[in-house]
XYZ file of C-alpha atoms in Angstrom:
158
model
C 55.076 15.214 -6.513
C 57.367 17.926 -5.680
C 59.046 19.988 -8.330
C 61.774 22.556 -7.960
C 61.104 26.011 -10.291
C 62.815 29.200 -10.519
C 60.710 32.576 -11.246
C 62.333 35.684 -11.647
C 60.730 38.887 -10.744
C 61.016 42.245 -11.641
C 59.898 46.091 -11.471
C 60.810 49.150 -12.410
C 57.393 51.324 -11.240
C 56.546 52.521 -7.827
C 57.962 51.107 -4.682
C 60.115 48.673 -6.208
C 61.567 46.865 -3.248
C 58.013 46.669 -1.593
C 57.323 45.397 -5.022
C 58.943 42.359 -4.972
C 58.656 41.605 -1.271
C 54.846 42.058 -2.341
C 55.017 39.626 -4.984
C 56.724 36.981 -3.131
C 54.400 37.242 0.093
C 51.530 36.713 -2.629
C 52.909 33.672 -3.781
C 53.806 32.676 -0.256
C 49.796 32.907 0.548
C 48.670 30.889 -3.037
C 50.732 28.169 -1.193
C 53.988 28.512 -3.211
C 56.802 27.044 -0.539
C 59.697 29.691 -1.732
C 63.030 28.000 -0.032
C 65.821 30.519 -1.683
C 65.306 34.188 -2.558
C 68.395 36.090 -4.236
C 69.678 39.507 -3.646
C 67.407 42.156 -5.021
C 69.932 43.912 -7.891
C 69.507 47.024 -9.314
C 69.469 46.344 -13.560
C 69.562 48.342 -16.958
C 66.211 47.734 -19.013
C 66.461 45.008 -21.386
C 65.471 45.586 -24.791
C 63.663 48.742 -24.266
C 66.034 51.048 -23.016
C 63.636 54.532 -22.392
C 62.570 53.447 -19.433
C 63.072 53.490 -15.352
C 65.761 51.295 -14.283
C 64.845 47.772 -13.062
C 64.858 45.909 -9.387
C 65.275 41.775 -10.228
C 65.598 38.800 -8.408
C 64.897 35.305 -8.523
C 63.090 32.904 -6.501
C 63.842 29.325 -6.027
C 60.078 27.373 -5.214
C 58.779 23.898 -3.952
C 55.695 23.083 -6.023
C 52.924 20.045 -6.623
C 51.523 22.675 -9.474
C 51.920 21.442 -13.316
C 53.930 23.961 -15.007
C 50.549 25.500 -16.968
C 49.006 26.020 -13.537
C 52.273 27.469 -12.072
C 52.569 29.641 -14.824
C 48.451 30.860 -14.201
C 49.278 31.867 -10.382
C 52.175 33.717 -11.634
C 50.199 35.947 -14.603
C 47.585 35.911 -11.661
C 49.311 37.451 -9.649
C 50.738 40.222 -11.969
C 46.906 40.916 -12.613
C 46.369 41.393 -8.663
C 49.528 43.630 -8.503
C 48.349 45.969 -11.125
C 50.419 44.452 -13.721
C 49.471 46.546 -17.136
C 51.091 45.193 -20.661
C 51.589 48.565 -22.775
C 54.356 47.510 -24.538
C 56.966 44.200 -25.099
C 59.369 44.699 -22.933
C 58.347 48.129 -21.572
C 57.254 49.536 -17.771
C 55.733 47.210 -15.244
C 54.807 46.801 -11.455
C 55.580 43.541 -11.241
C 57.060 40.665 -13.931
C 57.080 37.120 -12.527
C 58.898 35.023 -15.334
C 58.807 31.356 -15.098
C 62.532 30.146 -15.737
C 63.013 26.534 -15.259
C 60.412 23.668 -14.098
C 62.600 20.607 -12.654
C 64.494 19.528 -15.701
C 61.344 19.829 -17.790
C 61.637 21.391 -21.577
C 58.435 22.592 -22.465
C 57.481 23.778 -25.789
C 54.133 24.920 -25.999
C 51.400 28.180 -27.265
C 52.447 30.767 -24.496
C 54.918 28.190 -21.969
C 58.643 28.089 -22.725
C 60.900 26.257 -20.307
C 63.908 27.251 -19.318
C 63.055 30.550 -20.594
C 64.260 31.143 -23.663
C 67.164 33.606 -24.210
C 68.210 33.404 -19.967
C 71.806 33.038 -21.151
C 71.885 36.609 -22.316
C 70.158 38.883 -19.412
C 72.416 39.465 -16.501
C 69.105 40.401 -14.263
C 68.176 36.100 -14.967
C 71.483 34.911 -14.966
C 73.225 37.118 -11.912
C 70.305 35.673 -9.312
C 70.004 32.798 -10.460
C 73.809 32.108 -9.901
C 73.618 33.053 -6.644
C 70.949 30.636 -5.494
C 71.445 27.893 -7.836
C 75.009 27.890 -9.109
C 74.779 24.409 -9.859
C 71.649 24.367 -11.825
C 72.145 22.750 -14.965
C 70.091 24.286 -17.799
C 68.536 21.093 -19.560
C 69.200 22.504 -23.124
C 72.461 24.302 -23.116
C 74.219 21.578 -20.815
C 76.166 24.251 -18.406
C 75.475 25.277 -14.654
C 74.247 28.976 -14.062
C 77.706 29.604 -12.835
C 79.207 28.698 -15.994
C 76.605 31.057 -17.737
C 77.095 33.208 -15.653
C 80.666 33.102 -16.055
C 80.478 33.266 -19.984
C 78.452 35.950 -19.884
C 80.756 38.172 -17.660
C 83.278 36.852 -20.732
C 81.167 38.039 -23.432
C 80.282 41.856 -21.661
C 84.273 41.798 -21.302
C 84.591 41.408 -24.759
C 82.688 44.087 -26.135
């Protein structure tokens, strides 16, 4: 059966457009059918702010995979790209995040979905607004626009 998923990718070493277009060509060839790609945005680091600025965007994909084997093909393909984990949050070729899985909550050792803390990282939320603005996150009960929207609020705020 067909699922809908969202990953979001990101870089911030090296060629960062050819990056991403690298990524998602990869995925394209393990037999992912991608049918929306957002605007590539330019991004502060998250969490670990001494570091090269970030290129995100999000990817909207058909998939018969179960989410554990979706996730595999994505950490696969980080490995293939050169991905190397120094630090949480730190410098990286390529990140493919898995975001949402249909309507699925998933709970488990290493698998979160939606991705936990989306509502607070512009680089998740901006993209995924764009694509999917009518997305309802399973947990939190609002579109992306609206979290979107409420996060604009909250940056306004401060």
């Amino acid at each position: 059966m067909q699922v809908t998923a969202y990953v979001a990718l990101g870089t911030n070493l090296g060629s960062l457009r050819e990056n991403l277009d690298g990524a998602l060509m990869r995925l394209r060839e393990k037999g992912l059918q991608i049918t929306k790609v957002s605007s590539y945005i330019d991004t502060d680091p998250y969490g670990v702010t001494d570091q090269p600025r970030f290129l995100n965007a999000v990817c909207e994909v058909q998939t018969e995979l179960l989410p554990r084997q979706l996730l595999e093909m994505l950490l696969q393909t980080e490995l293939e790209m050169g991905r190397v984990r120094l630090r949480r949050w730190g410098e990286r070729i390529i990140d493919l995040d898995l975001l949402f899985y249909g309507d699925e909550i998933i709970n488990e050792p290493n698998l979160i979905v939606p991705h936990p803390d989306m509502q607070n990282r512009d680089f998740v939320l901006r993209p995924l607004a764009e694509i999917a603005p009518q997305k309802q996150h399973p947990l939190l009960h609002k579109t992306m626009a609206q979290l979107w929207q409420e996060y604009l609020q909250k940056k306004e705020q401060q």
